[in-house]
Coordinates of C-alpha atoms in Angstrom, one line a residue:
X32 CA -4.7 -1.4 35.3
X33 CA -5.5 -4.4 38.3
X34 CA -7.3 -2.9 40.7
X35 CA -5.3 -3.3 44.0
X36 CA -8.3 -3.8 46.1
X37 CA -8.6 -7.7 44.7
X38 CA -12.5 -7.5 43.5
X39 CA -13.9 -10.5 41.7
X40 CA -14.5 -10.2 37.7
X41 CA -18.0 -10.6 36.3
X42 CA -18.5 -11.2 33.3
X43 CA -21.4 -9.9 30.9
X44 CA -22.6 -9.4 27.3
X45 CA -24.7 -6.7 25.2
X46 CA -25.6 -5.8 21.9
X47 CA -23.0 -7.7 20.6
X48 CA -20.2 -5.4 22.4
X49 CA -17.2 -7.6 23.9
X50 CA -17.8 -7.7 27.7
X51 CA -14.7 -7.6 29.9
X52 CA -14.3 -8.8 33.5
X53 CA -15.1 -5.4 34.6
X54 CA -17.3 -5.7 37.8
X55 CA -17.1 -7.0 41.6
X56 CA -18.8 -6.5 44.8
X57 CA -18.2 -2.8 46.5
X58 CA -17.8 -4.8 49.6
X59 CA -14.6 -6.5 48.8
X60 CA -13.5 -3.1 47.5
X61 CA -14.7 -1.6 51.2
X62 CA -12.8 -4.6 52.5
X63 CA -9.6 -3.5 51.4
X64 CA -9.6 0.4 52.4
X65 CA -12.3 2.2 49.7
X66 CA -12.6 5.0 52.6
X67 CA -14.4 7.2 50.4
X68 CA -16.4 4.2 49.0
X69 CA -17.9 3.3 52.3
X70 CA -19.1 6.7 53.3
X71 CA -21.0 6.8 50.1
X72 CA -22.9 3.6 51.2
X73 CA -23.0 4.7 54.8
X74 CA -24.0 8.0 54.7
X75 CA -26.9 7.8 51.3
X76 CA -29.4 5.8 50.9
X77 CA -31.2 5.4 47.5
X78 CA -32.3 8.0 45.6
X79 CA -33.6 8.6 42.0
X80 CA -30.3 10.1 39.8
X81 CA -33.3 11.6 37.5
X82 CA -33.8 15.5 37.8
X83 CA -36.4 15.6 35.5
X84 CA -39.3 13.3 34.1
X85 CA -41.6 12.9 31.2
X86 CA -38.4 11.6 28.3
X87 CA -35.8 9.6 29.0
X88 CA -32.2 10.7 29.8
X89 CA -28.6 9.8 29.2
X90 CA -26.5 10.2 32.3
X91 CA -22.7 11.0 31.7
X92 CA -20.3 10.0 34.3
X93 CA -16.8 10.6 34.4
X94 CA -14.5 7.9 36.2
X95 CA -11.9 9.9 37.5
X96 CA -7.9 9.7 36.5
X97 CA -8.2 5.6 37.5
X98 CA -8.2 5.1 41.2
X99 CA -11.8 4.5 42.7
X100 CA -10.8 6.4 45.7
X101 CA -11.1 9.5 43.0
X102 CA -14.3 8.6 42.0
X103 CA -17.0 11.1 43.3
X104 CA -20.1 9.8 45.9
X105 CA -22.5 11.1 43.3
X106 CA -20.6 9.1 41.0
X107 CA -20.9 6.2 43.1
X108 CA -24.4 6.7 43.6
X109 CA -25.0 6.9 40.4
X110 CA -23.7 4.0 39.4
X111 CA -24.6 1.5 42.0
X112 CA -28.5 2.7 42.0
X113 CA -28.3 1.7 38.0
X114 CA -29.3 -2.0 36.2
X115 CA -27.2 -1.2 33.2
X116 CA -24.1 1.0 32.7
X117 CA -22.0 1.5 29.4
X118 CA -18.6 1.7 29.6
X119 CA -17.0 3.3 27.0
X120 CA -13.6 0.7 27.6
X121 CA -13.2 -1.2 30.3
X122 CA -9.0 -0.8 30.0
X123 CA -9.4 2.2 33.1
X124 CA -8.5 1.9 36.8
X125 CA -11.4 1.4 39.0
X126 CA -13.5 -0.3 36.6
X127 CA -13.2 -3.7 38.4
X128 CA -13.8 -1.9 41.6
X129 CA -17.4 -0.1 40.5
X130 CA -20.3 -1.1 42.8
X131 CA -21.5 -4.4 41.3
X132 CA -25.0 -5.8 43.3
X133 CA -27.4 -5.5 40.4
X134 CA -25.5 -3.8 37.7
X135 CA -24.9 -4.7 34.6
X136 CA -21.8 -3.5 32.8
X137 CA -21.1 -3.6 28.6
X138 CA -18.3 -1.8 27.3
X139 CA -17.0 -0.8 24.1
X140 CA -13.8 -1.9 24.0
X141 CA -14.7 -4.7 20.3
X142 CA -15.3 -1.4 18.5
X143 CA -12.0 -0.3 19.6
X144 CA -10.6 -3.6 18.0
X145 CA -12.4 -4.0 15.0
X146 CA -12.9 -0.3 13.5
X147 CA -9.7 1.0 12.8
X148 CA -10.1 5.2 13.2
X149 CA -11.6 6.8 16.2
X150 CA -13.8 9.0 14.2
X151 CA -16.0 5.9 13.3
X152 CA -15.8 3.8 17.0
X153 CA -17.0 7.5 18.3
X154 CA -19.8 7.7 16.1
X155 CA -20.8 4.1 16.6
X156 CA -20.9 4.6 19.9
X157 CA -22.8 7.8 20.0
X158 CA -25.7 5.7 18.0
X159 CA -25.7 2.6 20.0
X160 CA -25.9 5.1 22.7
X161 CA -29.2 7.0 21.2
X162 CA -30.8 4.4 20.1
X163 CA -30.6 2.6 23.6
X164 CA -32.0 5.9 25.2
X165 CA -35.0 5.7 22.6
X166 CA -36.8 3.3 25.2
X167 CA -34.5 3.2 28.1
X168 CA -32.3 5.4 31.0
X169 CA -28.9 5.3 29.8
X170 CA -26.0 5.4 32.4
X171 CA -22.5 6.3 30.3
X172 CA -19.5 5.9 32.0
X173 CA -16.1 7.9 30.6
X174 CA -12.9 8.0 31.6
X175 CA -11.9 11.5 33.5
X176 CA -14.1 14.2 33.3
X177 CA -16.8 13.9 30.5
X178 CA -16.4 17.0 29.0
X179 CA -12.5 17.1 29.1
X180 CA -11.1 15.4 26.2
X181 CA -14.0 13.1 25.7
X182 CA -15.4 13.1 22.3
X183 CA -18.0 11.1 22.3
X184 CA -19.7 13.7 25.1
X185 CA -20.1 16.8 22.6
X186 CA -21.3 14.5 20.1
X187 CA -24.2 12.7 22.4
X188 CA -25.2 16.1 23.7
X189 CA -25.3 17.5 20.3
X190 CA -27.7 14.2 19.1
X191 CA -29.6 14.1 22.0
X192 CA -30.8 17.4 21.8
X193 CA -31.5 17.1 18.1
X194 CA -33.4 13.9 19.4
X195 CA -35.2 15.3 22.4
X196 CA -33.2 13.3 24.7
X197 CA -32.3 15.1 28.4
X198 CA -28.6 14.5 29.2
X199 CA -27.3 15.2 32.6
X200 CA -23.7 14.9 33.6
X201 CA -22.1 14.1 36.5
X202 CA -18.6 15.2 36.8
X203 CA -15.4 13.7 37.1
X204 CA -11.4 14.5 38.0
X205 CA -10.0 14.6 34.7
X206 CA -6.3 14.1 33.6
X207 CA -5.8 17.9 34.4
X208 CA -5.8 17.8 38.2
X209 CA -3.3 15.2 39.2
X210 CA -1.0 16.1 36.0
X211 CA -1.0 20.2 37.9
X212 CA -0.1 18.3 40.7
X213 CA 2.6 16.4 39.3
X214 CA 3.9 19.3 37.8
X215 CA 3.5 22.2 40.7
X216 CA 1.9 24.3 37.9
X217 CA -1.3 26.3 38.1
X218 CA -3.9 26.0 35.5
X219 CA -4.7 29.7 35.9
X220 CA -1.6 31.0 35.2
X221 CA -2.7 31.1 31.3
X222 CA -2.5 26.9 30.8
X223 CA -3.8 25.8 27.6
X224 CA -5.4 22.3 27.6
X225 CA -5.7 20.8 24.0
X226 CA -6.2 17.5 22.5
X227 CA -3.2 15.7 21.4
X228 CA -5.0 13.9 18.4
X229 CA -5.9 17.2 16.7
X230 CA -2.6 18.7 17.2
X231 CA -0.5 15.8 15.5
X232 CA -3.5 16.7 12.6
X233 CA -2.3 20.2 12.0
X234 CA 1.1 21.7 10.8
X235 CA 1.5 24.7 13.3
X236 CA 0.8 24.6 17.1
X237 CA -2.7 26.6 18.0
X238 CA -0.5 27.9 21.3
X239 CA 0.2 30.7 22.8
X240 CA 4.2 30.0 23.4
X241 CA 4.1 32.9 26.2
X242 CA 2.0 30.4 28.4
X243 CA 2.3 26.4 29.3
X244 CA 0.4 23.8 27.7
X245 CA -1.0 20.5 28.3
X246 CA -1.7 18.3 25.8
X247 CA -4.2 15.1 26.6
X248 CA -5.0 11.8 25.0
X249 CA -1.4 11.4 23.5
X250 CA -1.5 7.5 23.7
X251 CA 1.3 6.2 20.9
X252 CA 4.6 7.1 19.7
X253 CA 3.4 7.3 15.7
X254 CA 1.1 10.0 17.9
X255 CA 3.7 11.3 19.5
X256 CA 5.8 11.6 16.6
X257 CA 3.4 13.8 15.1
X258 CA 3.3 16.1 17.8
X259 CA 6.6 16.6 17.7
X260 CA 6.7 17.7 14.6
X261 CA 4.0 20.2 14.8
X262 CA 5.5 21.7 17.8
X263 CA 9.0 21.9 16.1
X264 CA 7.4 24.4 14.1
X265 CA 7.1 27.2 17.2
X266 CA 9.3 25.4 19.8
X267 CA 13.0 24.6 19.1
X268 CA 13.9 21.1 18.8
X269 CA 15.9 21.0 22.0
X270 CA 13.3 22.9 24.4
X271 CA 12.6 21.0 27.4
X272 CA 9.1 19.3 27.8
X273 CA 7.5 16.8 30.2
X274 CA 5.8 13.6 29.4
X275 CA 3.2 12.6 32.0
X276 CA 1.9 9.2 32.5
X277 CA -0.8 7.3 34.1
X278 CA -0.8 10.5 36.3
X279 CA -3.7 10.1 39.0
X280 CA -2.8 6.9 39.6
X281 CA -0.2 5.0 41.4
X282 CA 2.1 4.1 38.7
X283 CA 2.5 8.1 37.8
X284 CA 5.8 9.5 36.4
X285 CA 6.6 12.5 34.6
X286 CA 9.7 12.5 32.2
X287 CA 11.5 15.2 31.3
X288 CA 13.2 15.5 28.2
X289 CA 13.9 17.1 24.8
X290 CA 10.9 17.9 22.5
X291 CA 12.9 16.0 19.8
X292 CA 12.9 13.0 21.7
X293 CA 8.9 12.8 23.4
X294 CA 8.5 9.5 21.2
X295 CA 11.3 7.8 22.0
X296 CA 9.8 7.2 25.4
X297 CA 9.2 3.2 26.4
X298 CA 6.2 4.6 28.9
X299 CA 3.3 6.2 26.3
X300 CA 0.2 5.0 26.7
X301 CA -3.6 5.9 26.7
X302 CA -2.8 7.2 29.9
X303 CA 0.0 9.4 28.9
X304 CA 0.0 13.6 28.2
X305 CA 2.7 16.0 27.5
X306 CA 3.7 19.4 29.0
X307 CA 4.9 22.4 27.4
X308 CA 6.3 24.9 29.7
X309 CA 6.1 28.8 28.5
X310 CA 8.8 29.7 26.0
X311 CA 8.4 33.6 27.7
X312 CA 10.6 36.3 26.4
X313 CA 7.8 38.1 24.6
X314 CA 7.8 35.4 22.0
X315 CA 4.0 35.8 21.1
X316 CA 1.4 37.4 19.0
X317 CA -0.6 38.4 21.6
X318 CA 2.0 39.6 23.6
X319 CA 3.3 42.0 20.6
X320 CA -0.5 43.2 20.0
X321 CA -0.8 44.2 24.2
X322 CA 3.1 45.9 23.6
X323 CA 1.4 48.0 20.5
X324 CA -2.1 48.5 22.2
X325 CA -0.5 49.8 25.6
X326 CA 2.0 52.4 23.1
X327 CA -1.5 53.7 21.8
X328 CA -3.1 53.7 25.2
X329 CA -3.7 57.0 27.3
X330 CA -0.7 56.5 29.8
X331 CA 1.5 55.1 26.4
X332 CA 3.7 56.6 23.9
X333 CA 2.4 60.3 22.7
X334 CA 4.3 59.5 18.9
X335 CA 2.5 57.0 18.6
X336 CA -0.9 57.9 20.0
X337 CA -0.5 60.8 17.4
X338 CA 0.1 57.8 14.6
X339 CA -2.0 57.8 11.5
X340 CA -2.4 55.8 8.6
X341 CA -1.6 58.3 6.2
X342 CA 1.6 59.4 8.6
X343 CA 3.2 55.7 8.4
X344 CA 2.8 54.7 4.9
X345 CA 6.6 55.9 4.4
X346 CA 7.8 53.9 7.5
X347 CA 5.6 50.8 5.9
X348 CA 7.7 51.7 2.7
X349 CA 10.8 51.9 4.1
X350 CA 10.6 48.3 6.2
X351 CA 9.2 46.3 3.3
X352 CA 12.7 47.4 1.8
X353 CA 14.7 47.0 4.5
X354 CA 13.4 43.6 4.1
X355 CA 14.2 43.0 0.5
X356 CA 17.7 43.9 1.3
X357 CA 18.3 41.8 3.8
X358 CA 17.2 39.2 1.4
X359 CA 19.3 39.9 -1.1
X360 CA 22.0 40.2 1.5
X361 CA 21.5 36.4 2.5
X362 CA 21.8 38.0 5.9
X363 CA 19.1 35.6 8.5
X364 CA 20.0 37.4 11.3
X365 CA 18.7 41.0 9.6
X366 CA 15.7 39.4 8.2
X367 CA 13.9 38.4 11.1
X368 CA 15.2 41.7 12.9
X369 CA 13.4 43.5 9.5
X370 CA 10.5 41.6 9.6
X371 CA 9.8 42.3 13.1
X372 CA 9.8 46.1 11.9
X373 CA 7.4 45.4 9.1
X374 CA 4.9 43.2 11.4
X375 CA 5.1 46.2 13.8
X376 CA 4.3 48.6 11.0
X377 CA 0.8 46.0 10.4
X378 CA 0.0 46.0 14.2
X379 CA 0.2 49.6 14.5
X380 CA -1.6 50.1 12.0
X381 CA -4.4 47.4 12.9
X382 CA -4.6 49.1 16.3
X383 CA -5.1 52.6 15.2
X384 CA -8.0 51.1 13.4
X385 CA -8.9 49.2 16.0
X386 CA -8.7 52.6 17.7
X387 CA -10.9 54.2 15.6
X388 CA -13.7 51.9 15.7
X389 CA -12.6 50.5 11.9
X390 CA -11.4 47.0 12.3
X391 CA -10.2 44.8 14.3
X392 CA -6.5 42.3 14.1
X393 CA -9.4 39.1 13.9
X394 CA -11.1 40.7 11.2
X395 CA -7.8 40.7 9.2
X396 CA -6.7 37.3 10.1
X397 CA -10.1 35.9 9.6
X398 CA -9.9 37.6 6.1
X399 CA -6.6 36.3 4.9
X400 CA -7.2 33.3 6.6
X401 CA -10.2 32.5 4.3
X402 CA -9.2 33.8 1.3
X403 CA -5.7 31.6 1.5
X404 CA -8.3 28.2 2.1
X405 CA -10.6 29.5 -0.8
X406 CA -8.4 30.3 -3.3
X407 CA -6.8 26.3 -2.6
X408 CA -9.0 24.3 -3.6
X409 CA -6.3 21.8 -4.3
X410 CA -5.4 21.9 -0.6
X411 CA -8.6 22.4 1.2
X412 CA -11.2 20.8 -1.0
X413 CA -11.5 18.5 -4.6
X414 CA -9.9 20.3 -7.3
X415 CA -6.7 18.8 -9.1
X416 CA -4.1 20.8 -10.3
X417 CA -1.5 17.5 -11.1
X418 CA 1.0 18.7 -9.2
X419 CA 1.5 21.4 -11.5
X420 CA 2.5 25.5 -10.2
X421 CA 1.1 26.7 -13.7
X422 CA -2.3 25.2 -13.0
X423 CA -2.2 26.6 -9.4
X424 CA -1.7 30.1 -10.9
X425 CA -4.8 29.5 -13.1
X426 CA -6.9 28.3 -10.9
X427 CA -6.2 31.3 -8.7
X428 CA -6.7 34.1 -11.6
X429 CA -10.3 32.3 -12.3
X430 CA -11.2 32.2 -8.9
X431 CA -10.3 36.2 -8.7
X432 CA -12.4 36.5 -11.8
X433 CA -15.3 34.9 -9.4
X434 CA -15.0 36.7 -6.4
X435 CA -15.2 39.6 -8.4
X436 CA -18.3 39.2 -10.0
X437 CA -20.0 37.7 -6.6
X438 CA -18.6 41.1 -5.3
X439 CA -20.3 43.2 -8.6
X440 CA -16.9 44.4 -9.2
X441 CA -16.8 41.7 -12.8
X442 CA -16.9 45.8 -14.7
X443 CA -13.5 46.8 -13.2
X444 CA -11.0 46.5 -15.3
X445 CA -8.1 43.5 -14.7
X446 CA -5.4 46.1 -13.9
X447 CA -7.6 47.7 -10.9
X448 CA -6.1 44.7 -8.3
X449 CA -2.8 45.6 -9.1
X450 CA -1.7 48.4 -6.6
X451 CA -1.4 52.0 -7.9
X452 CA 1.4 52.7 -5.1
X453 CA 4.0 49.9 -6.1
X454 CA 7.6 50.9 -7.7
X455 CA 7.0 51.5 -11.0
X456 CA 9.8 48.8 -12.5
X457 CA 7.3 46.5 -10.7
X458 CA 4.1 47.9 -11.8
X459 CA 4.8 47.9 -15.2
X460 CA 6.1 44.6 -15.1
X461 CA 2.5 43.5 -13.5
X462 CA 0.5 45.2 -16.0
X463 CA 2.2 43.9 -18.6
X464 CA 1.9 40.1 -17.4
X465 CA -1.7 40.9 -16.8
X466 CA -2.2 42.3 -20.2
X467 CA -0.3 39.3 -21.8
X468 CA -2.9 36.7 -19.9
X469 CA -5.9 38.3 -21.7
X470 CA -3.3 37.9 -25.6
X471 CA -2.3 41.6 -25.5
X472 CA 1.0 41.1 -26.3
X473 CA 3.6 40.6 -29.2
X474 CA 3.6 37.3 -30.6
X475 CA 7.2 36.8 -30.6
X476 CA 10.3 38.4 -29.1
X477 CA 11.8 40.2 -32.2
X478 CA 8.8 42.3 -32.3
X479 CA 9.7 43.3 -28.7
X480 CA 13.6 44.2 -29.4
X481 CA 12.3 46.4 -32.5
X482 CA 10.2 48.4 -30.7
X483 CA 13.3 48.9 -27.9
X484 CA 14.4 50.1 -31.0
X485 CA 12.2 52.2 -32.0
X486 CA 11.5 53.8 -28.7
X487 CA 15.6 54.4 -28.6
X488 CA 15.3 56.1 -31.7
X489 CA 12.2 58.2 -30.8
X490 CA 14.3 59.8 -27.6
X491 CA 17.0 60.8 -29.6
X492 CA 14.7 62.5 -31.8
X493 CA 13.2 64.4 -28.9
X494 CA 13.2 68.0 -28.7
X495 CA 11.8 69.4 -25.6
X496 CA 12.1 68.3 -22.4
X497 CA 8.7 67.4 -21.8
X498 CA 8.9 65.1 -25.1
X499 CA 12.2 63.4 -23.8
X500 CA 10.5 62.6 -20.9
X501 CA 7.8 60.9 -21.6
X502 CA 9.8 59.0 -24.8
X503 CA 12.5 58.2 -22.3
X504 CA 9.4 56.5 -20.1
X505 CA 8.5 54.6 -23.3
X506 CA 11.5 53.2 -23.3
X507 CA 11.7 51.9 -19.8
X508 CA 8.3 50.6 -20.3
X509 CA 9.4 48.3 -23.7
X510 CA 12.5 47.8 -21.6
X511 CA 10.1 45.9 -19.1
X512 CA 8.1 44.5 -21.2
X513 CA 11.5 42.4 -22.6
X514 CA 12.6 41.6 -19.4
X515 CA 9.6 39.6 -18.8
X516 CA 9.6 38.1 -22.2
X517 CA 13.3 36.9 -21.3
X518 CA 12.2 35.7 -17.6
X519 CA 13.8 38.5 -15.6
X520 CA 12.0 40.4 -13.0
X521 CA 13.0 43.9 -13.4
X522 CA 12.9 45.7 -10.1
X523 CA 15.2 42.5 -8.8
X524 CA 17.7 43.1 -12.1
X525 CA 17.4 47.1 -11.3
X526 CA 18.3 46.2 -7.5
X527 CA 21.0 44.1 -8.2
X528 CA 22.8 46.6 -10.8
X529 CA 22.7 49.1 -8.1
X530 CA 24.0 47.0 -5.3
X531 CA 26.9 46.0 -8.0
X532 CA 27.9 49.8 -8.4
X533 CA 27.3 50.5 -4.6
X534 CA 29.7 47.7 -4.1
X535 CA 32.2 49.1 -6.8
X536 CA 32.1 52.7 -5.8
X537 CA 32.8 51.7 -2.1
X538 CA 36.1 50.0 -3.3
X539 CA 37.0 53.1 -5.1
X540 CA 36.3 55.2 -2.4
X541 CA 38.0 53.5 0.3
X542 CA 41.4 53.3 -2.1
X543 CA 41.2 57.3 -2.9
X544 CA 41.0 57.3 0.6
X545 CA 43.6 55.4 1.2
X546 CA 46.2 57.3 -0.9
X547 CA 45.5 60.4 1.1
X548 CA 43.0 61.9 -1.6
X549 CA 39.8 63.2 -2.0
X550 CA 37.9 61.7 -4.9
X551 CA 37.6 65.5 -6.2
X552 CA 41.5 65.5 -6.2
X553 CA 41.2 61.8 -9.0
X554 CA 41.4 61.8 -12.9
X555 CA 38.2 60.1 -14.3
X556 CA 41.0 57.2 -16.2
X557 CA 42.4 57.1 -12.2
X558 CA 38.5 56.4 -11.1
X559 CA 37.9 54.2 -13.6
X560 CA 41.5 52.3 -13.0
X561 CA 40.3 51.8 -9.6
X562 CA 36.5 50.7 -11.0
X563 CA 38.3 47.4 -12.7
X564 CA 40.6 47.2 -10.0
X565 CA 37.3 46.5 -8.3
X566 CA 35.8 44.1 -11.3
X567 CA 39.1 41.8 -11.2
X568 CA 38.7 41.4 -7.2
X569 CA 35.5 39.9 -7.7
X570 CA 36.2 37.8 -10.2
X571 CA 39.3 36.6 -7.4
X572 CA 36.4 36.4 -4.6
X573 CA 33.0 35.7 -6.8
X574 CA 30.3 37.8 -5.3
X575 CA 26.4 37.0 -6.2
X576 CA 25.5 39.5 -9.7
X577 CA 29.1 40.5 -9.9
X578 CA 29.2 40.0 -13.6

């Protein structure tokens, strides 16, 4: 940006850093209307900007949004009373308007142009920075507010400590201030204030959708792009958002527009952020936890302040089914409904802990959280499975093994993590395809179909009732273990047999009905008529496991 107040470029060279023509007499700026300018000459006279002596010290000062009638007097001061000030870049609105008598100014700006990633211009600054501080004041200037959205602050307070090096900082607007007043928002009405860099990095938004958002530094379309698609996985791809550039400054404007369409926008630049209004509607996490905390709360709901573990483990049952069903229904609609009755079920019961003084809903996340990083090592570190799911599963099962003997539980045995409480289709299914990892299993499939055999045989030879019993769960057992030999998960195959009859018996139900009959009143060869009536409709109108 040309500063409107027509100061005179210098011109000047450090430490091999590109100089821009960055710096002209305050009095031409004064000249031209710098009201706040000429109050900080008129009304201060020199001072020392140092609070402290004995080491030498970096002084952070923040520019402002780009106008120099937004830059503090302390600022001002600050920087006129200097011989050398570093600019981080020189591309920001009042930099040809700073107080230019006997300062010297060297940006940054050829790191910007020959370094290709941030990461390493922000590092490379941070040392040129230290070093220079080793045997001199250093006077940084940032764009904004140093410590909003400026990475290279955190860093150099981080060093300098490390090296013994005071820092003092000296405050600036940031973006924030003229993009709340561009927008009529609040900031304390819950906005959130992230970087835009880190969020195109991730995959899902770090935002709470119950309150607004602004997002800084989003300075390209690729950027923007990114963004986009990271939002997109919270926010629909039609909900309205607000691009905001150069606010602060007199070439401001705010576009509003779909989220799908933030970079198609001809206006991004380094001055540019983007606003994400509050979806509402209860649509959060934390908004769900406060719904479940204030049931279980004194002046709440007295069913389920009386809420135990042990008196919802059917209701966490019964959900977790509800679930599979509408799965297995292909029904969208019912499965978010169902898992919003099973995430209530793990809120509840997080809170009565919580309650209780025996966790808390961070200690869970944080839990499953780490575990899901740890046990991907192909994701979140070195390791290479090829591409492969097999190797993935192995990977995982040794790094089980692992944890368990870092935990002293390497005794237990390799059935102990599989859950005593599950269906029993399903948990014989899992013992047996834990068994079969460590060889204990038949070597082919014939051996498996003789002992279905066998086990047939040795339930018809049963005499008792007790015998038949357990013969009978023998033979469910085998009849498990051939399912998995043959790739078929039996609790799914159960399930779908009886959704098939349930299906079948309807039809024959609804026709008895419709003759004017009760099914007591039908022939078993009329029942079973209406039984293939019901097999030759779906072989008309194909429905999923009709067969």
């Amino acid at each position: 940006m040309v500063c409107d107040k027509s100061c005179t470029p210098q011109v000047n060279q450090q430490r091999g850093a590109t100089v821009e023509d960055i710096g002209a007499g305050p009095q031409r700026a004064l000249d031209k209307g710098s009201d706040r300018a000429y109050h900080v000459l008129q009304e201060y006279t020199p001072t020392s900007v140092h609070l402290r002596t004995g080491s030498m010290t970096i002084t952070i000062v923040g520019l402002g949004p780009g106008d120099i009638d937004d830059l503090s007097r302390r600022a001002f001061r600050t920087l006129k009373q200097a011989q050398t000030v570093y600019l981080r870049t020189s591309q920001h609105g009042c930099v040809s308007c700073l107080p230019q008598s006997e300062t010297v100014y060297h940006s940054f700006d050829s790191l910007y142009e020959s370094i290709d990633d941030f990461e390493t211009v922000y590092t490379t600054i941070v040392e040129q920075l230290i070093s220079a501080a080793k045997t001199e004041d250093v006077i940084y200037a940032v764009p904004g507010d140093p410590l909003v959205g400026e990475s290279t602050t955190t860093r150099l307070l981080e060093q300098a400590q490390a090296a013994g090096i005071e820092v003092e900082i000296i405050n600036g607007i940031s973006f924030v201030e003229p993009s709340l007043k561009l927008l009529g928002v609040d900031a304390l009405d819950g906005l959130q204030v992230l970087d835009g860099i880190n969020i195109g990095a991730m995959h899902h938004p770090p935002i709470n959708p119950d309150y607004p958002a602004l997002l800084g530094q989003v300075y390209s379309t690729a950027l923007a792009s990114e963004i986009k698609l990271t939002l997109m996985n919270q926010y629909p791809d039609d909900f309205e958002v607000s691009l905001i550039h150069a606010a602060g400054t007199e070439a401001e404007i705010v576009e509003t527009l779909p989220l799908y369409e933030i970079d198609r926008s001809q206006h991004i630049s380094h001055m540019t952020s983007l606003y994400i209004p509050a979806m509402g509607e209860y649509s959060s996490f934390e908004a769900f936890q406060e719904i479940i905390a204030h049931l279980r709360a004194p002046e709440g709901c007295p069913w389920d302040r009386k809420q135990t573990h042990e008196s919802l483990r059917q209701f966490l049952i019964e959900e977790a089914y509800e679930v599979l069903e509408a799965i297995e229904q292909g029904d969208t609609q019912s499965l978010y409904e169902e898992l919003g009755d099973l995430l209530l079920q793990i809120v509840l019961h997080t809170q009565i802990a919580i309650d209780d003084g025996e966790f808390y809903m961070t200690d869970v996340l944080k839990y499953v959280n780490a575990k899901m990083i740890r046990r991907h090592p192909h994701v979140w570190g070195d390791v290479d499975v090829e591409g492969n799911p097999d190797n993935v599963v192995t990977n995982w099962e040794a790094i089980k093994k692992q944890e368990k003997v870092d935990q002293d539980k390497a005794h237990e045995s390799m059935l102990d993590s599989i859950p005593r409480g599950l269906p029993s289709l399903l948990q014989a299914h899992q013992y047996q395809a834990r068994a079969a990892k460590l060889n204990f299993d038949w070597e082919q499939v014939d051996d498996v179909i003789a002992k279905v055999r066998e086990e047939m045989d040795e339930v018809l030879a049963a005499e008792t009732d007790e015998h038949r019993t357990e013969e009978i769960g023998d033979l469910l057992f085998v009849l498990v273990n051939w399912a998995r030999w043959l790739g078929v998960e039996p609790e799914t195959a159960l399930r779908g047999a009886n959704t098939k009859f349930y299906r079948r018996f309807s039809h024959i139900e609804r026709q008895v009905a419709a003759q004017g009959k009760q099914m007591t009143d039908c022939t078993l060869t009329e029942l079973d008529a209406l039984w293939d009536e019901a097999k030759a409709l779906e072989k008309v109108s194909p429905v999923e496991g009709s067969d």
